[in-house]
Amino acid sequence: MSRFFTTGSDSESESSLSGDEQVAKPVGGNFGKQPLILSEDEEDTKRVVRSAKDKRFEELTNLIKTIRNAMKIRDVTKCLEEFELLGKAYGKAKSIVDKEGVPRFYIRILADLEDYLNELWEDKEGKKKMNKNNAKALSTLRQKIRKYNRDYETQITSYRQNPEQSADEDDEKKSDDSEGSSSMDEDDDDGMGAAAFLKKKEGAGEGRGKFLKKIEDEDEEEEDSDDDEDWGSSDSESDSESDEDEGKYTSLASRFLKKTGTEEDKRVLEKKREEKAKKKQDRKSKRYEDDEDDNESGEWEKVKGGVPLVKEKPKMFAKGTEINHAVVVKKLNEILQARGKKGTDRAAQIDLLQLLVGIAAENNLGIPIDVKIKFNIVASLYDYNPNLATYMKPEMWQKCLDSIDELMNILFEQPNIFIGENIAEDSENLSNNEQPFRVRGCILTLVERMDEEFTKIMQNTDPHSQEYVDHLKDEGRVCKIIDRVQNYLQDKGTTEEICRVYLRRILHTYYKFDYKAHQRQKGPAGDSKSEQDQAENEAEDSAVLMERLCKFIYARDRTDRIRTCAILCHIYHHALHDRWYQARDLMLMSHLQDNIQHADPPVQILYNRTMVQLGICAFRQGMIKDAHNALLDIQSSGRAKELLGQGLLMRSMQERNQEQEKIEKRRQVPFHMHINLELLECVYLVSAMLLEIPYMAAHEFDARRRMISKQFHHQLRVGERQPLLGPPESMREHVVAASKAMKMGDWKTCHRFIVNEKMNGKVWDLFPEADKVRSMLVRKIQEESLRTYLFTYSSVYDSISMEILSDMFELDLPTVHSIISKMIINEELMASLDQPTQTVVMHRTEPTSQQNLALQLAEKLGSLVENNERVFDQKQGIYGGYFRDQKDGYRKNEGGYLRRGGYRQQERQSNY
């Protein structure tokens, strides 16, 4: 029991406490119970009541402090141990976190720890100096933190976007928690809550928070002082009341019971509250008046948070310095020396170079010095992104294009300026007007880098967004710049430079379909509606342009790579415009297929794209076999998307590391140059169907028949395994359904499955001359269905009229006659033509289906007996010698089995 339940006054209780072991008497006369004796240690100990939330959060913050200390001393092993303990502690606090939400300080340590580990990982030199335990712990902890942070990705992202704001919110939350926990304590003067442990002071966040909350803090301090005064007055009042009321209470317990206040006490409390509110209002109004007096002279100005930065233009030269060529060149070299160094502000470097151009123009130092500085400005724009994977920002890209345009304008206006990368800096002439000006620099290198940056921008932009379309509009400007450089180098460049710039022009031309030239080929052009159409019609055809550029490279180029790329682009352009024979002949004459495996990956991708386009061209021309052969390698691999540089396959992502993946992504072809993969697969499957179905019908009972297309057979097996066959939906299902119809000789059903609205929308309408392709398909389906019909049902007929076949397959009589004649000549069909009656007379030489099955069975039994006897001879040890002595096999004279294959041959001789 507590000492508060004893009777008597305060003085008596104080005197009782002075004794060493004084027993307190309980109230109510219950003397039978053993009294509770309090020692001095127990009386001095202050009991602090803390919530479960404070206890758990205190445990987390202590672990976080240990992790931060380990981070400061680069002790990764300690970080790993404490991180594991932190995860366990967080698991214990899961119930509290579910109610309150994930604490900010926990998100902060996860983000900071991940950034810290990434810095250590990228520091190659630091990793080499690490001991073995730390290096192992670094890789382990990096994997764990990346995996662990996936669950908190959104919170970490929001924290990284505005870490200062999250720190302020965290401080407010912690202060609220500390107030709530202190209200539960009996003594909040000396008690320490868990919120005290949660406060993590950071310089920037705290300074900003104090700056933003200055007014509120002043109010709180003044209110606290008022509260302290009130507390003091209430203490004095309670003391006086306790003195007066000493004799009022029979027991001490009744003294602490809640008593109802009188009306007079209520009025006093209300009056105090009103006075406090009035004082607070007066202070606020006084402070606002003072602020208005201070700012009467000027208006409010909106500024960014933090310390205001006063930007001044950097002083390029000291006051009074004479600006001449030597001084400007020296200053230029000073600026360029900082390129690539750690801590260099690249944007500031570009600004300094532009400022230097202005200073040179103000002092009339001449055009050559202007050209030299502009060369370096463009180079600095390229160096703005040091990482190869990152691409230029839109504003930097536009600035780069403008700078190159300005440079080209100067070079065309000043023909007496000679530029070249072989000109040494000592031999430059920037000021002597009597001699030709010479400036070190290569305009072709800048344009090639510009073209690469354009490709990089297109690779890293979402192809289905409006942003991609906006970037694609810049291609016209890029092509104009390349054209201008081409004209400039044709006059002043070397043969090697001309070949390089021609290749850039070819790479921007070869994949584009020339609709104007296509319309001119179809018929004479009518009256053009506008001057622009007339100018486009009079412009050089892309075919003529490609021919001129490629022939120059074939004749003058000394490097194999440029010539190889030019040949492949030329073939692609021919194939795109249905010039099948020119494209095929150029491919065969180049012999590229023999050594393309030794080329670099971008050239191999270009070769794959060219072969695919060649196959599609052959299909449009009705060359089904050539189309199938050209597309076979790409489609049979199952990696058409990757081989064409149009994306990476997920299944092969595990086979490459992060660096290889970045390299592969840089090789990808921009989206506007892609070849439609569904169209490619459809062309291949239809070609395989037109070849495979007649072949399967002709060799139905041949056990050793070969497959023309494995992928086509796979699609057929997938279709056969389906338990429920509904109407076809996808492109593959349409081809499988058409193949089944063709097997039965039903060409009309096959035609309906191949040419319909769905297939037109997905595939056939994508061709330039879609109607021509559809009519070709109908003719091919009719011819191959006729051949399949004759192969399948030839054993049923004794003779059949060609007129009936012509009516069945809606082919003219000469076409039917030529097809049957070819089949007879190639010994595919055992028949003869009766010219007067126009009939096909079948010869009964083909075995029936029963005879075919009997032949297969006999062949398999023969091979089984032969294998059995070989095993027996191996056990006897006479296998090798027996065959050396008797080359003709087993028991030839006794009429038994012949050597391997002899039984089958004998059976065939007896049947035919």
CSV table of C-alpha atoms in Angstrom, one decimal, residues 516-669:
chain,number,residue,atom,x,y,z
A,516,LYS,CA,6.7,9.8,-105.0
A,517,ALA,CA,8.9,7.5,-107.1
A,518,HIS,CA,6.5,4.7,-106.7
A,519,GLN,CA,3.6,6.8,-108.0
A,520,ARG,CA,5.7,8.0,-110.9
A,521,GLN,CA,6.5,4.3,-111.8
A,522,LYS,CA,2.8,3.4,-111.7
A,523,GLY,CA,1.8,6.1,-114.2
A,524,PRO,CA,2.4,9.6,-115.4
A,525,ALA,CA,2.0,12.2,-112.7
A,526,GLY,CA,-0.9,14.5,-113.1
A,527,ASP,CA,-1.0,18.2,-112.5
A,528,SER,CA,0.4,18.9,-109.0
A,529,LYS,CA,-1.7,20.9,-106.7
A,530,SER,CA,1.1,22.9,-105.1
A,531,GLU,CA,4.6,24.1,-105.7
A,532,GLN,CA,5.8,21.8,-102.9
A,533,ASP,CA,4.5,18.8,-104.8
A,534,GLN,CA,6.1,19.9,-108.0
A,535,ALA,CA,9.5,20.4,-106.2
A,536,GLU,CA,9.2,16.9,-104.7
A,537,ASN,CA,8.4,15.4,-108.0
A,538,GLU,CA,11.4,17.1,-109.6
A,539,ALA,CA,13.7,16.1,-106.8
A,540,GLU,CA,16.1,13.2,-107.2
A,541,ASP,CA,14.7,9.7,-106.7
A,542,SER,CA,15.9,7.9,-103.7
A,543,ALA,CA,17.0,5.0,-106.1
A,544,VAL,CA,19.2,7.3,-108.1
A,545,LEU,CA,20.6,8.9,-105.0
A,546,MET,CA,21.4,5.5,-103.4
A,547,GLU,CA,23.0,4.3,-106.7
A,548,ARG,CA,25.2,7.4,-106.9
A,549,LEU,CA,26.4,7.3,-103.3
A,550,CYS,CA,26.9,3.6,-103.1
A,551,LYS,CA,28.8,3.4,-106.4
A,552,PHE,CA,31.2,6.1,-105.2
A,553,ILE,CA,31.8,4.1,-102.0
A,554,TYR,CA,32.3,0.8,-103.9
A,555,ALA,CA,35.0,2.5,-106.1
A,556,ARG,CA,36.8,4.7,-103.6
A,557,ASP,CA,36.5,3.2,-100.1
A,558,ARG,CA,39.5,1.5,-98.5
A,559,THR,CA,37.8,0.2,-95.4
A,560,ASP,CA,35.7,-3.0,-95.6
A,561,ARG,CA,33.2,-1.8,-93.0
A,562,ILE,CA,31.9,1.2,-94.9
A,563,ARG,CA,31.6,-0.7,-98.1
A,564,THR,CA,29.8,-3.6,-96.4
A,565,CYS,CA,27.3,-1.3,-94.8
A,566,ALA,CA,26.7,0.5,-98.1
A,567,ILE,CA,26.1,-2.8,-100.0
A,568,LEU,CA,23.6,-4.0,-97.3
A,569,CYS,CA,21.7,-0.7,-97.4
A,570,HIS,CA,21.6,-0.8,-101.2
A,571,ILE,CA,20.2,-4.3,-101.2
A,572,TYR,CA,17.6,-3.3,-98.5
A,573,HIS,CA,16.5,-0.3,-100.6
A,574,HIS,CA,16.2,-2.4,-103.7
A,575,ALA,CA,14.1,-5.0,-101.8
A,576,LEU,CA,11.9,-2.4,-100.2
A,577,HIS,CA,11.0,-1.1,-103.7
A,578,ASP,CA,10.3,-4.6,-105.2
A,579,ARG,CA,13.5,-4.6,-107.3
A,580,TRP,CA,14.0,-8.3,-106.5
A,581,TYR,CA,16.4,-9.3,-109.2
A,582,GLN,CA,18.8,-6.4,-108.6
A,583,ALA,CA,18.7,-7.0,-104.8
A,584,ARG,CA,19.3,-10.8,-105.3
A,585,ASP,CA,22.2,-10.4,-107.7
A,586,LEU,CA,23.9,-7.8,-105.5
A,587,MET,CA,23.6,-10.1,-102.5
A,588,LEU,CA,25.0,-13.0,-104.4
A,589,MET,CA,27.9,-11.0,-106.0
A,590,SER,CA,28.9,-9.5,-102.7
A,591,HIS,CA,29.5,-13.0,-101.0
A,592,LEU,CA,28.6,-11.3,-97.7
A,593,GLN,CA,26.9,-14.5,-96.4
A,594,ASP,CA,30.3,-16.2,-96.3
A,595,ASN,CA,32.1,-14.0,-93.8
A,596,ILE,CA,29.3,-12.0,-92.1
A,597,GLN,CA,29.9,-13.9,-88.8
A,598,HIS,CA,33.2,-12.1,-88.5
A,599,ALA,CA,31.6,-8.6,-88.6
A,600,ASP,CA,30.8,-6.5,-85.6
A,601,PRO,CA,27.3,-6.8,-84.1
A,602,PRO,CA,25.7,-3.6,-85.7
A,603,VAL,CA,26.7,-4.8,-89.1
A,604,GLN,CA,25.3,-8.3,-88.4
A,605,ILE,CA,22.0,-6.7,-87.3
A,606,LEU,CA,22.0,-4.7,-90.6
A,607,TYR,CA,22.6,-8.0,-92.5
A,608,ASN,CA,19.7,-9.7,-90.7
A,609,ARG,CA,17.4,-6.8,-91.5
A,610,THR,CA,18.5,-6.9,-95.2
A,611,MET,CA,17.9,-10.7,-95.4
A,612,VAL,CA,14.4,-10.3,-93.9
A,613,GLN,CA,13.5,-7.5,-96.3
A,614,LEU,CA,14.8,-9.6,-99.2
A,615,GLY,CA,12.6,-12.5,-98.2
A,616,ILE,CA,9.5,-10.3,-97.9
A,617,CYS,CA,10.3,-8.8,-101.4
A,618,ALA,CA,10.6,-12.4,-102.8
A,619,PHE,CA,7.2,-13.2,-101.3
A,620,ARG,CA,5.6,-10.1,-102.9
A,621,GLN,CA,7.0,-11.2,-106.2
A,622,GLY,CA,5.6,-14.7,-105.8
A,623,MET,CA,9.0,-16.4,-105.3
A,624,ILE,CA,7.8,-18.6,-102.4
A,625,LYS,CA,10.8,-20.9,-102.2
A,626,ASP,CA,13.3,-17.9,-102.3
A,627,ALA,CA,11.2,-16.1,-99.6
A,628,HIS,CA,11.2,-19.2,-97.4
A,629,ASN,CA,15.0,-19.7,-97.7
A,630,ALA,CA,15.8,-16.1,-97.0
A,631,LEU,CA,13.6,-16.0,-93.8
A,632,LEU,CA,14.5,-19.5,-92.6
A,633,ASP,CA,17.6,-18.6,-90.5
A,634,ILE,CA,15.9,-15.7,-88.7
A,635,GLN,CA,12.6,-17.4,-88.0
A,636,SER,CA,13.9,-20.9,-87.0
A,637,SER,CA,16.1,-19.4,-84.3
A,638,GLY,CA,13.1,-18.2,-82.3
A,639,ARG,CA,15.0,-14.9,-81.6
A,640,ALA,CA,13.9,-12.7,-84.5
A,641,LYS,CA,13.2,-9.8,-82.2
A,642,GLU,CA,16.8,-9.9,-80.8
A,643,LEU,CA,18.5,-10.7,-84.1
A,644,LEU,CA,16.9,-7.7,-85.8
A,645,GLY,CA,17.9,-5.3,-83.0
A,646,GLN,CA,14.2,-4.6,-82.0
A,647,GLY,CA,14.3,-5.6,-78.4
A,648,LEU,CA,15.8,-8.0,-75.8
A,649,LEU,CA,14.3,-11.4,-74.9
A,650,MET,CA,13.5,-11.9,-71.3
A,651,ARG,CA,14.6,-15.5,-71.2
A,652,SER,CA,18.1,-14.5,-72.3
A,653,MET,CA,18.3,-11.7,-69.7
A,654,GLN,CA,19.7,-14.1,-67.2
A,655,GLU,CA,22.6,-15.1,-69.5
A,656,ARG,CA,24.0,-11.5,-69.6
A,657,ASN,CA,25.2,-9.2,-66.9
A,658,GLN,CA,24.3,-5.6,-66.4
A,659,GLU,CA,27.1,-4.2,-68.6
A,660,GLN,CA,26.3,-6.5,-71.5
A,661,GLU,CA,22.7,-5.5,-71.2
A,662,LYS,CA,23.6,-1.8,-71.5
A,663,ILE,CA,25.7,-2.6,-74.6
A,664,GLU,CA,22.9,-4.6,-76.2
A,665,LYS,CA,20.4,-1.7,-75.5
A,666,ARG,CA,22.7,0.7,-77.3
A,667,ARG,CA,22.6,-1.5,-80.4
A,668,GLN,CA,18.8,-1.4,-80.7
A,669,VAL,CA,17.3,0.0,-83.8
